[in-house]
Amino acid sequence: MRLTLRRAVAAGSMLALIGAVAPAAAAHAQDDPRSCRDLLGADTPAYVQCHWLATPEEAREIALFWGADDNANLKEAAPYPGRFIDCAAPGSSCPAPPDGGAEGDENSPLPEDAEEGGTPECETGGQECAVGGSEPGGDGTVAGPETGTGTGTAKTATAQTGPNGQTGQTGQAGQTGQVAAQPPTAAEVAAAAQTPGGQAVTAARTAGLRVWLDTELADDWKAGPAAFAAAVKRIGALAARPEVAGIRFSTQLGYDATFTTHEEVAAFAAAASAALRQAAPGKQLGVHTVVPEFACGAVEACKTETAKRYPLLAPERIESYLSAGGVDQLTLDGGLLRGGYTTWKIDAKTARRNQSIQLRARAWDVLTRVAAEETGLVGDVSAQEVADRISAPLRDGAAQQVNVWTRLQDAQGGVKRLTAWEALERLGPLQRRMAAVYDPATPETDTAADLKKIAEVFGQVYLTTA
């Protein structure tokens, strides 16, 4: 069922939206109380403007309006009337088609002088065909590769050499020196289902959770083709089951010390994506990382320092392998947003807002599905803090889902656990957009019981898999 704008505002945590608009005169931005142009970078073109569609104060009033009297206004809301005209209705006036053209829809018969179909004109080999003289692409131009996500064949790009002589190409076709992977046999799938990881997948699905496998292939790739092939085969057998929706094949990509050059990161991402597309066809693929510059907003000193400190995490670096089509989901960690920018007097709220604006301005949601990851809800946290951290990325359009860690171990070996179950239960309307990051190797009670409890508040689970 399609939601009206009013219902969408209410269901999407009923909070404010930020929009990028182009007003008639950019010079008026400084005098506009709804302008948020100051959050954009100094190099942003003048015609790009940031405009609050709802200020924080207005957002509060919106939330109170829809939530008052046990959501009475939301329950009584009706679909917004459409703006369609029935040209056949008495009193209706519809303009005639320009240049004498015919009017109609997809069910209307063809005009009398129209020719249906045509003789295909194909090149030698029958690979590229056109009808009526138009080349592939429909408008007389050659159709280029389509950037997107999902299970389609990834695109071809420049080859890059990784460690151990591996050559990585962004894409699946024409790869040289990459691991040749095959879908697992029925026997291999059955054997994988009996492993601890396979049993966790079964328990998660029984509890009604959408399942992702959360693994790390970077070390295997660096160890050489044999180790990488074995890891891909193991994960492919576990992911072949219909319960598994996707595979997250790397965490902290480009942030930790695993890679030292962008060429290594890009080669690994391409190789892992290509191999998993073959070993686990039909499964979504994801990575986890962070883009520190996004939180800087318009503070140039901050952007300069983060670019120097995290050279592999520059936005254009991340976007290069998103554009290649090998990553269906990008998860951005929120750890640095809290306290990582105090040097430039950027608090956590402002850092998160800056990141949201950058994500929307760059339209990364067109290249991939964006998720936010929260490690800060373990231990003692207030119900308000839980609600804010879960709803903020969704409200601001910075993510389509939020992943929450259920257990966190610090450098000293101390462990903090997720305790805010009651606060999470109150976010019921967002359940499908919330995912738990859970390691079956360290259960609180036992894996089945843990996953059953997780399913009470979360719609998805990322199962840590060795």
CSV table of C-alpha atoms in Angstrom, one decimal:
chain,number,residue,atom,x,y,z
A,1,MET,CA,0.0,0.0,0.0
A,2,ARG,CA,1.4,3.4,-1.0
A,3,LEU,CA,1.8,5.9,1.9
A,4,THR,CA,0.8,9.5,1.6
A,5,LEU,CA,3.3,12.2,2.6
A,6,ARG,CA,1.5,12.7,5.9
A,7,ARG,CA,1.7,9.0,6.7
A,8,ALA,CA,5.3,8.7,5.6
A,9,VAL,CA,6.3,11.6,7.9
A,10,ALA,CA,4.6,9.8,10.8
A,11,ALA,CA,5.8,6.3,10.1
A,12,GLY,CA,9.4,7.4,9.4
A,13,SER,CA,9.8,8.2,13.1
A,14,MET,CA,7.7,11.4,12.6
A,15,LEU,CA,10.6,13.7,12.6
A,16,ALA,CA,12.3,16.4,10.4
A,17,LEU,CA,13.5,16.0,6.9
A,18,ILE,CA,16.4,17.9,5.3
A,19,GLY,CA,16.2,18.8,1.6
A,20,ALA,CA,18.6,20.2,-1.0
A,21,VAL,CA,16.8,22.8,-3.1
A,22,ALA,CA,17.8,25.5,-5.5
A,23,PRO,CA,16.1,28.8,-4.7
A,24,ALA,CA,15.7,31.6,-7.2
A,25,ALA,CA,18.5,33.6,-5.7
A,26,ALA,CA,21.4,32.0,-3.8
A,27,ALA,CA,22.2,35.3,-2.2
A,28,HIS,CA,19.1,35.2,-0.2
A,29,ALA,CA,20.3,32.1,1.7
A,30,GLN,CA,22.0,34.1,4.4
A,31,ASP,CA,18.8,35.9,5.2
A,32,ASP,CA,16.6,32.8,5.1
A,33,PRO,CA,15.9,31.4,8.6
A,34,ARG,CA,15.3,28.0,7.0
A,35,SER,CA,18.6,27.9,5.2
A,36,CYS,CA,21.3,25.3,6.3
A,37,ARG,CA,23.8,26.4,3.6
A,38,ASP,CA,26.4,26.8,6.3
A,39,LEU,CA,26.6,23.1,6.6
A,40,LEU,CA,27.7,22.7,3.0
A,41,GLY,CA,31.4,22.8,2.0
A,42,ALA,CA,33.1,26.0,0.9
A,43,ASP,CA,33.5,24.6,-2.6
A,44,THR,CA,29.8,23.8,-3.0
A,45,PRO,CA,28.4,25.6,-6.1
A,46,ALA,CA,26.3,28.6,-5.4
A,47,TYR,CA,23.2,27.1,-7.0
A,48,VAL,CA,23.1,24.3,-4.5
A,49,GLN,CA,21.3,25.3,-1.4
A,50,CYS,CA,20.4,23.5,1.8
A,51,HIS,CA,16.9,24.2,3.1
A,52,TRP,CA,15.2,22.9,6.2
A,53,LEU,CA,11.8,21.5,5.3
A,54,ALA,CA,11.1,21.2,9.0
A,55,THR,CA,13.2,22.8,11.8
A,56,PRO,CA,13.8,20.8,15.0
A,57,GLU,CA,11.1,22.8,16.7
A,58,GLU,CA,8.6,22.1,13.9
A,59,ALA,CA,9.6,18.4,13.9
A,60,ARG,CA,8.7,18.2,17.5
A,61,GLU,CA,5.2,19.7,16.8
A,62,ILE,CA,4.8,17.2,13.9
A,63,ALA,CA,5.6,14.3,16.1
A,64,LEU,CA,3.3,15.5,18.9
A,65,PHE,CA,0.5,16.0,16.4
A,66,TRP,CA,0.7,12.5,15.0
A,67,GLY,CA,1.4,10.8,18.3
A,68,ALA,CA,-1.3,12.6,20.4
A,69,ASP,CA,-4.2,10.5,21.8
A,70,ASP,CA,-2.6,7.2,21.0
A,71,ASN,CA,-1.8,8.2,17.4
A,72,ALA,CA,-5.5,9.1,16.8
A,73,ASN,CA,-4.6,11.5,14.0
A,74,LEU,CA,-2.6,8.9,12.3
A,75,LYS,CA,-5.3,6.3,12.5
A,76,GLU,CA,-7.8,8.8,11.1
A,77,ALA,CA,-5.6,9.9,8.2
A,78,ALA,CA,-6.9,9.3,4.7
A,79,PRO,CA,-5.1,9.1,1.4
A,80,TYR,CA,-4.3,12.4,-0.1
A,81,PRO,CA,-6.6,13.1,-3.1
A,82,GLY,CA,-4.9,12.5,-6.4
A,83,ARG,CA,-4.5,15.2,-9.0
A,84,PHE,CA,-5.9,13.4,-12.0
A,85,ILE,CA,-8.5,14.6,-14.5
A,86,ASP,CA,-11.0,12.4,-16.2
A,87,CYS,CA,-11.1,14.0,-19.7
A,88,ALA,CA,-14.4,12.1,-20.4
A,89,ALA,CA,-16.2,13.6,-17.4
A,90,PRO,CA,-18.7,16.3,-18.0
A,91,GLY,CA,-17.1,19.8,-17.6
A,92,SER,CA,-13.5,18.6,-17.8
A,93,SER,CA,-11.2,20.3,-20.2
A,94,CYS,CA,-8.0,18.6,-21.4
A,95,PRO,CA,-5.4,20.1,-23.7
A,96,ALA,CA,-4.9,18.5,-27.1
A,97,PRO,CA,-1.6,16.7,-27.8
A,98,PRO,CA,0.9,18.9,-29.4
A,99,ASP,CA,1.7,18.6,-33.1
A,100,GLY,CA,-1.3,16.6,-33.8
A,101,GLY,CA,-0.1,13.6,-31.8
A,102,ALA,CA,-2.3,10.8,-30.6
A,103,GLU,CA,-3.3,10.4,-27.0
A,104,GLY,CA,-3.7,7.2,-25.1
A,105,ASP,CA,-2.0,4.8,-22.7
A,106,GLU,CA,-0.4,1.4,-22.8
A,107,ASN,CA,-3.7,-0.3,-23.5
A,108,SER,CA,-4.7,1.9,-26.4
A,109,PRO,CA,-4.5,0.5,-30.0
A,110,LEU,CA,-1.7,1.7,-32.2
A,111,PRO,CA,-2.5,4.6,-34.7
A,112,GLU,CA,-3.5,3.4,-38.2
A,113,ASP,CA,-0.2,4.5,-39.8
A,114,ALA,CA,2.0,2.8,-37.1
A,115,GLU,CA,4.1,-0.2,-37.8
A,116,GLU,CA,4.2,-2.8,-35.0
A,117,GLY,CA,7.5,-4.6,-34.5
A,118,GLY,CA,10.1,-4.6,-37.2
A,119,THR,CA,12.9,-6.6,-38.6
A,120,PRO,CA,15.7,-7.1,-36.2
A,121,GLU,CA,19.1,-5.8,-37.4
A,122,CYS,CA,21.9,-7.7,-35.7
A,123,GLU,CA,25.6,-7.5,-35.9
A,124,THR,CA,27.6,-10.5,-36.9
A,125,GLY,CA,27.4,-13.1,-34.1
A,126,GLY,CA,23.9,-12.0,-33.0
A,127,GLN,CA,25.1,-10.3,-29.9
A,128,GLU,CA,23.7,-6.8,-30.5
A,129,CYS,CA,20.4,-6.2,-32.1
A,130,ALA,CA,18.2,-3.2,-32.9
A,131,VAL,CA,14.7,-2.7,-34.4
A,132,GLY,CA,14.0,-0.1,-37.0
A,133,GLY,CA,17.5,1.2,-37.2
A,134,SER,CA,17.9,2.2,-33.5
A,135,GLU,CA,21.0,1.0,-31.8
A,136,PRO,CA,20.8,-0.7,-28.3
A,137,GLY,CA,19.7,2.0,-25.9
A,138,GLY,CA,16.5,3.0,-27.6
A,139,ASP,CA,17.4,6.5,-28.6
A,140,GLY,CA,20.0,5.8,-31.2
A,141,THR,CA,22.9,5.7,-28.7
A,142,VAL,CA,24.8,2.7,-27.6
A,143,ALA,CA,23.6,1.6,-24.2
A,144,GLY,CA,26.3,1.8,-21.5
A,145,PRO,CA,26.6,-0.4,-18.4
A,146,GLU,CA,24.0,0.2,-15.8
A,147,THR,CA,25.2,0.9,-12.3
A,148,GLY,CA,23.1,-0.8,-9.7
A,149,THR,CA,22.8,-3.4,-7.1
A,150,GLY,CA,21.4,-6.8,-6.7
A,151,THR,CA,22.2,-10.1,-8.4
A,152,GLY,CA,23.0,-8.9,-11.9
A,153,THR,CA,26.5,-9.2,-13.4
A,154,ALA,CA,28.9,-6.7,-12.1
A,155,LYS,CA,30.5,-4.2,-14.4
A,156,THR,CA,34.0,-4.4,-16.0
A,157,ALA,CA,36.6,-1.8,-15.1
A,158,THR,CA,40.4,-1.4,-15.0
A,159,ALA,CA,42.4,-4.3,-13.6
A,160,GLN,CA,44.3,-3.7,-10.4
A,161,THR,CA,47.0,-5.8,-8.9
A,162,GLY,CA,46.8,-6.9,-5.3
A,163,PRO,CA,49.1,-8.8,-3.0
A,164,ASN,CA,50.5,-12.3,-3.9
A,165,GLY,CA,50.2,-11.4,-7.6
A,166,GLN,CA,46.4,-11.4,-7.6
A,167,THR,CA,44.9,-9.2,-10.3
A,168,GLY,CA,41.6,-7.6,-9.3
A,169,GLN,CA,39.1,-6.2,-11.7
A,170,THR,CA,36.1,-4.2,-10.8
A,171,GLY,CA,33.4,-6.5,-12.1
A,172,GLN,CA,32.8,-10.0,-13.0
A,173,ALA,CA,33.4,-10.3,-16.7
A,174,GLY,CA,36.9,-10.9,-18.1
A,175,GLN,CA,38.7,-11.2,-14.8
A,176,THR,CA,42.3,-12.3,-14.9
A,177,GLY,CA,43.9,-14.2,-12.1
A,178,GLN,CA,40.8,-14.2,-9.9
A,179,VAL,CA,39.6,-17.2,-7.9
A,180,ALA,CA,37.2,-19.3,-10.0
A,181,ALA,CA,34.3,-20.1,-7.7
A,182,GLN,CA,31.3,-22.4,-8.3
A,183,PRO,CA,28.0,-22.7,-6.6
A,184,PRO,CA,28.1,-25.3,-3.9
A,185,THR,CA,26.8,-28.8,-4.4
A,186,ALA,CA,23.7,-30.1,-2.5
A,187,ALA,CA,26.0,-32.2,-0.4
A,188,GLU,CA,28.1,-29.2,0.5
A,189,VAL,CA,25.1,-27.1,1.4
A,190,ALA,CA,23.7,-29.9,3.6
A,191,ALA,CA,27.1,-30.3,5.4
A,192,ALA,CA,27.3,-26.5,6.0
A,193,ALA,CA,23.8,-26.6,7.6
A,194,GLN,CA,25.1,-28.9,10.3
A,195,THR,CA,27.9,-26.6,11.3
A,196,PRO,CA,27.5,-24.2,14.2
A,197,GLY,CA,27.0,-21.4,11.7
A,198,GLY,CA,24.4,-23.4,9.8
A,199,GLN,CA,22.5,-24.2,13.0
A,200,ALA,CA,22.5,-20.4,13.9
A,201,VAL,CA,21.1,-19.6,10.5
A,202,THR,CA,18.3,-22.2,11.1
A,203,ALA,CA,17.6,-20.8,14.5
A,204,ALA,CA,17.4,-17.2,13.2
A,205,ARG,CA,15.0,-18.1,10.4
A,206,THR,CA,12.9,-20.1,12.9
A,207,ALA,CA,12.7,-17.0,15.0
A,208,GLY,CA,11.5,-15.0,11.9
A,209,LEU,CA,14.6,-13.0,11.3
A,210,ARG,CA,16.0,-11.9,8.0
A,211,VAL,CA,19.6,-13.3,7.9
A,212,TRP,CA,22.9,-11.8,6.8
A,213,LEU,CA,26.2,-13.6,7.2
A,214,ASP,CA,28.8,-11.2,8.7
A,215,THR,CA,32.3,-12.4,7.8
A,216,GLU,CA,35.8,-11.1,7.0
A,217,LEU,CA,37.5,-12.2,3.7
A,218,ALA,CA,40.3,-9.5,3.7
A,219,ASP,CA,42.8,-11.6,5.6
A,220,ASP,CA,42.0,-14.7,3.4
A,221,TRP,CA,42.5,-12.6,0.3
A,222,LYS,CA,45.8,-11.3,1.4
A,223,ALA,CA,46.9,-14.9,2.4
A,224,GLY,CA,46.8,-16.0,-1.2
A,225,PRO,CA,44.5,-17.6,-3.8
A,226,ALA,CA,44.2,-21.0,-2.0
A,227,ALA,CA,43.1,-19.5,1.3
A,228,PHE,CA,40.7,-17.1,-0.4
A,229,ALA,CA,39.2,-19.8,-2.5
A,230,ALA,CA,38.6,-22.0,0.6
A,231,ALA,CA,37.0,-19.1,2.5
A,232,VAL,CA,34.7,-18.2,-0.4
A,233,LYS,CA,33.7,-21.9,-0.8
A,234,ARG,CA,32.9,-22.2,2.9
A,235,ILE,CA,30.8,-19.0,3.0
A,236,GLY,CA,29.1,-19.9,-0.3
A,237,ALA,CA,27.9,-23.2,1.0
A,238,LEU,CA,26.5,-21.5,4.1
A,239,ALA,CA,24.8,-18.7,2.1
A,240,ALA,CA,23.3,-21.0,-0.5
A,241,ARG,CA,20.3,-21.7,1.8
A,242,PRO,CA,17.2,-19.6,1.1
A,243,GLU,CA,17.2,-18.3,4.7
A,244,VAL,CA,20.2,-16.1,3.9
A,245,ALA,CA,19.6,-12.8,2.3
A,246,GLY,CA,23.1,-11.5,2.0
A,247,ILE,CA,26.8,-11.6,2.9
A,248,ARG,CA,28.8,-8.8,4.5
A,249,PHE,CA,32.3,-9.8,3.5
A,250,SER,CA,34.4,-7.1,5.2
A,251,THR,CA,34.3,-4.8,8.2
A,252,GLN,CA,36.2,-1.6,8.8
A,253,LEU,CA,37.2,-1.7,5.1
A,254,GLY,CA,40.0,0.8,4.6
A,255,TYR,CA,40.0,1.9,8.2
A,256,ASP,CA,42.1,-0.8,9.9
A,257,ALA,CA,45.7,-1.7,8.9
A,258,THR,CA,44.8,-4.6,6.6
A,259,PHE,CA,45.3,-2.5,3.5
A,260,THR,CA,47.8,0.3,2.8
A,261,THR,CA,46.7,1.5,-0.7
A,262,HIS,CA,43.5,2.3,-2.4
A,263,GLU,CA,44.5,-0.1,-5.2
A,264,GLU,CA,44.6,-3.0,-2.7
A,265,VAL,CA,41.2,-2.1,-1.3
A,266,ALA,CA,39.6,-1.8,-4.7
A,267,ALA,CA,41.2,-5.1,-5.9
A,268,PHE,CA,40.0,-6.9,-2.8
A,269,ALA,CA,36.4,-5.6,-3.1
A,270,ALA,CA,36.3,-6.5,-6.8
A,271,ALA,CA,37.7,-10.0,-6.2
A,272,ALA,CA,35.5,-10.8,-3.2
A,273,SER,CA,32.4,-9.5,-5.0
A,274,ALA,CA,33.2,-11.5,-8.2
A,275,ALA,CA,33.9,-14.7,-6.3
A,276,LEU,CA,30.8,-14.4,-4.1
A,277,ARG,CA,28.6,-13.6,-7.1
A,278,GLN,CA,29.7,-17.0,-8.5
A,279,ALA,CA,29.7,-19.0,-5.2
A,280,ALA,CA,26.4,-17.5,-3.8
A,281,PRO,CA,24.4,-16.3,-6.8
A,282,GLY,CA,21.4,-14.2,-5.9
A,283,LYS,CA,22.7,-13.0,-2.5
A,284,GLN,CA,23.3,-9.4,-1.7
A,285,LEU,CA,26.8,-8.3,-0.8
A,286,GLY,CA,27.8,-5.7,1.7
A,287,VAL,CA,30.8,-4.0,3.4
A,288,HIS,CA,31.2,-2.0,6.5
A,289,THR,CA,33.4,1.2,6.7
A,290,VAL,CA,33.4,4.9,7.7
A,291,VAL,CA,33.8,8.1,5.8
A,292,PRO,CA,35.3,10.5,8.4
A,293,GLU,CA,35.2,13.6,6.1
A,294,PHE,CA,31.4,13.5,5.9
A,295,ALA,CA,30.9,14.7,9.5
A,296,CYS,CA,33.1,17.8,9.0
A,297,GLY,CA,30.5,19.8,7.3
A,298,ALA,CA,31.9,23.1,6.1
A,299,VAL,CA,34.9,23.0,8.5
A,300,GLU,CA,37.9,23.0,6.1
A,301,ALA,CA,40.4,22.2,8.8
A,302,CYS,CA,38.5,19.1,9.8
A,303,LYS,CA,38.3,17.9,6.2
A,304,THR,CA,42.0,18.5,5.7
A,305,GLU,CA,43.0,16.6,8.8
A,306,THR,CA,40.6,13.6,8.2
A,307,ALA,CA,41.9,13.3,4.6
A,308,LYS,CA,45.5,13.2,5.9
A,309,ARG,CA,44.6,10.8,8.7
A,310,TYR,CA,42.4,8.4,6.7
A,311,PRO,CA,43.6,8.5,3.1
A,312,LEU,CA,41.8,5.3,2.1
A,313,LEU,CA,38.4,6.6,3.4
A,314,ALA,CA,38.1,9.7,1.2
A,315,PRO,CA,34.6,9.9,-0.3
A,316,GLU,CA,35.8,9.5,-3.9
A,317,ARG,CA,37.7,6.3,-2.9
A,318,ILE,CA,34.6,4.8,-1.4
A,319,GLU,CA,32.4,5.8,-4.3
A,320,SER,CA,34.8,4.3,-6.8
A,321,TYR,CA,33.9,0.7,-5.7
A,322,LEU,CA,30.3,1.6,-5.1
A,323,SER,CA,30.0,2.8,-8.7
A,324,ALA,CA,31.4,-0.5,-9.9
A,325,GLY,CA,28.3,-2.3,-8.8
A,326,GLY,CA,30.0,-4.9,-6.6
A,327,VAL,CA,28.5,-3.7,-3.3
A,328,ASP,CA,24.8,-3.9,-2.7
A,329,GLN,CA,24.9,-2.5,0.9
A,330,LEU,CA,27.3,0.0,2.5
A,331,THR,CA,27.2,0.1,6.3
A,332,LEU,CA,28.7,3.3,7.8
A,333,ASP,CA,29.9,3.1,11.4
A,334,GLY,CA,28.8,5.8,13.8
A,335,GLY,CA,31.6,5.4,16.3
A,336,LEU,CA,33.6,8.5,15.2
A,337,LEU,CA,30.5,10.7,15.3
A,338,ARG,CA,30.6,10.7,19.1
A,339,GLY,CA,33.7,12.5,20.3
A,340,GLY,CA,35.8,12.2,17.2
A,341,TYR,CA,35.3,15.8,16.1
A,342,THR,CA,35.6,17.8,19.4
A,343,THR,CA,38.8,19.4,18.1
A,344,TRP,CA,36.7,21.4,15.7
A,345,LYS,CA,33.8,21.9,18.2
A,346,ILE,CA,31.6,19.6,16.2
A,347,ASP,CA,29.3,17.7,18.6
A,348,ALA,CA,27.8,14.3,17.9
A,349,LYS,CA,24.4,15.7,16.8
A,350,THR,CA,26.1,18.1,14.3
A,351,ALA,CA,28.4,15.4,13.0
A,352,ARG,CA,25.6,13.1,12.3
A,353,ARG,CA,23.6,15.9,10.6
A,354,ASN,CA,26.6,16.8,8.4
A,355,GLN,CA,27.0,13.2,7.4
A,356,SER,CA,23.4,12.9,6.5
A,357,ILE,CA,23.6,16.0,4.2
A,358,GLN,CA,26.6,14.6,2.4
A,359,LEU,CA,25.1,11.2,1.8
A,360,ARG,CA,22.0,12.8,0.4
A,361,ALA,CA,23.9,15.3,-1.7
A,362,ARG,CA,26.0,12.6,-3.2
A,363,ALA,CA,23.0,10.3,-3.8
A,364,TRP,CA,24.8,7.2,-2.6
A,365,ASP,CA,21.5,5.6,-2.0
A,366,VAL,CA,21.3,5.3,-5.9
A,367,LEU,CA,24.6,3.4,-6.0
A,368,THR,CA,23.9,1.1,-3.0
A,369,ARG,CA,21.7,0.5,0.0
A,370,VAL,CA,23.1,2.5,3.0
A,371,ALA,CA,22.9,1.3,6.6
A,372,ALA,CA,24.1,2.8,9.8
A,373,GLU,CA,25.9,0.9,12.5
A,374,GLU,CA,25.6,1.6,16.3
A,375,THR,CA,28.0,0.1,18.8
A,376,GLY,CA,27.1,2.7,21.5
A,377,LEU,CA,23.8,1.2,22.7
A,378,VAL,CA,25.5,-1.5,24.9
A,379,GLY,CA,25.7,-1.0,28.6
A,380,ASP,CA,23.6,1.7,30.4
A,381,VAL,CA,21.8,4.0,28.0
A,382,SER,CA,18.6,5.9,28.4
A,383,ALA,CA,15.4,5.2,26.4
A,384,GLN,CA,15.7,8.6,24.8
A,385,GLU,CA,19.3,8.0,23.7
A,386,VAL,CA,18.2,4.7,22.1
A,387,ALA,CA,15.3,6.4,20.3
A,388,ASP,CA,17.5,9.2,19.1
A,389,ARG,CA,20.3,7.0,17.8
A,390,ILE,CA,18.0,4.6,16.0
A,391,SER,CA,15.7,7.2,14.5
A,392,ALA,CA,18.2,9.9,13.5
A,393,PRO,CA,19.8,8.2,10.5
A,394,LEU,CA,16.4,7.1,9.3
A,395,ARG,CA,14.8,10.5,9.9
A,396,ASP,CA,17.6,12.3,8.1
A,397,GLY,CA,17.7,10.0,5.1
A,398,ALA,CA,21.2,8.9,5.9
A,399,ALA,CA,20.3,5.2,6.1
A,400,GLN,CA,17.6,2.7,5.2
A,401,GLN,CA,18.3,0.6,8.3
A,402,VAL,CA,20.3,0.7,11.5
A,403,ASN,CA,22.5,-2.2,12.8
A,404,VAL,CA,22.9,-2.5,16.5
A,405,TRP,CA,25.6,-4.5,18.3
A,406,THR,CA,24.4,-6.8,21.0
A,407,ARG,CA,27.8,-7.3,22.6
A,408,LEU,CA,31.0,-5.2,22.6
A,409,GLN,CA,34.4,-6.1,24.0
A,410,ASP,CA,36.9,-3.3,24.6
A,411,ALA,CA,40.7,-3.4,24.3
A,412,GLN,CA,41.1,-4.4,28.0
A,413,GLY,CA,38.8,-7.4,27.6
A,414,GLY,CA,35.8,-5.9,29.3
A,415,VAL,CA,32.4,-6.8,27.8
A,416,LYS,CA,29.3,-4.6,27.5
A,417,ARG,CA,26.0,-6.1,26.5
A,418,LEU,CA,22.8,-4.7,25.0
A,419,THR,CA,20.4,-4.1,27.9
A,420,ALA,CA,18.0,-1.5,26.5
A,421,TRP,CA,15.4,-4.1,25.3
A,422,GLU,CA,12.4,-2.3,26.7
A,423,ALA,CA,13.4,0.9,24.9
A,424,LEU,CA,13.9,-1.0,21.7
A,425,GLU,CA,10.5,-2.6,22.0
A,426,ARG,CA,8.9,0.9,21.9
A,427,LEU,CA,10.3,1.3,18.4
A,428,GLY,CA,8.0,-1.3,17.0
A,429,PRO,CA,7.1,0.6,13.8
A,430,LEU,CA,10.9,0.6,12.9
A,431,GLN,CA,11.5,-3.1,13.6
A,432,ARG,CA,11.9,-4.1,10.0
A,433,ARG,CA,14.6,-1.4,9.7
A,434,MET,CA,16.5,-2.6,12.7
A,435,ALA,CA,19.2,-5.3,12.6
A,436,ALA,CA,21.1,-7.0,15.4
A,437,VAL,CA,24.8,-7.8,15.0
A,438,TYR,CA,25.2,-11.1,16.9
A,439,ASP,CA,28.0,-13.6,17.4
A,440,PRO,CA,26.7,-17.2,17.9
A,441,ALA,CA,30.1,-18.1,19.3
A,442,THR,CA,29.5,-15.9,22.5
A,443,PRO,CA,25.9,-16.6,23.4
A,444,GLU,CA,24.2,-15.0,26.4
A,445,THR,CA,22.2,-18.2,27.2
A,446,ASP,CA,22.1,-20.3,24.0
A,447,THR,CA,21.9,-19.3,20.4
A,448,ALA,CA,18.3,-20.3,19.8
A,449,ALA,CA,17.1,-18.5,22.9
A,450,ASP,CA,19.2,-15.4,22.1
A,451,LEU,CA,17.9,-15.2,18.6
A,452,LYS,CA,14.3,-15.6,19.8
A,453,LYS,CA,14.8,-12.6,22.1
A,454,ILE,CA,16.4,-10.6,19.3
A,455,ALA,CA,13.4,-11.3,17.1
A,456,GLU,CA,11.1,-9.6,19.6
A,457,VAL,CA,12.6,-6.2,18.7
A,458,PHE,CA,14.7,-6.6,15.5
A,459,GLY,CA,13.6,-7.6,12.0
A,460,GLN,CA,17.1,-8.7,10.8
A,461,VAL,CA,20.2,-10.3,12.2
A,462,TYR,CA,23.9,-10.2,11.1
A,463,LEU,CA,25.4,-13.5,12.2
A,464,THR,CA,29.1,-13.4,12.8
A,465,THR,CA,30.7,-16.2,10.8
A,466,ALA,CA,34.3,-17.3,10.8
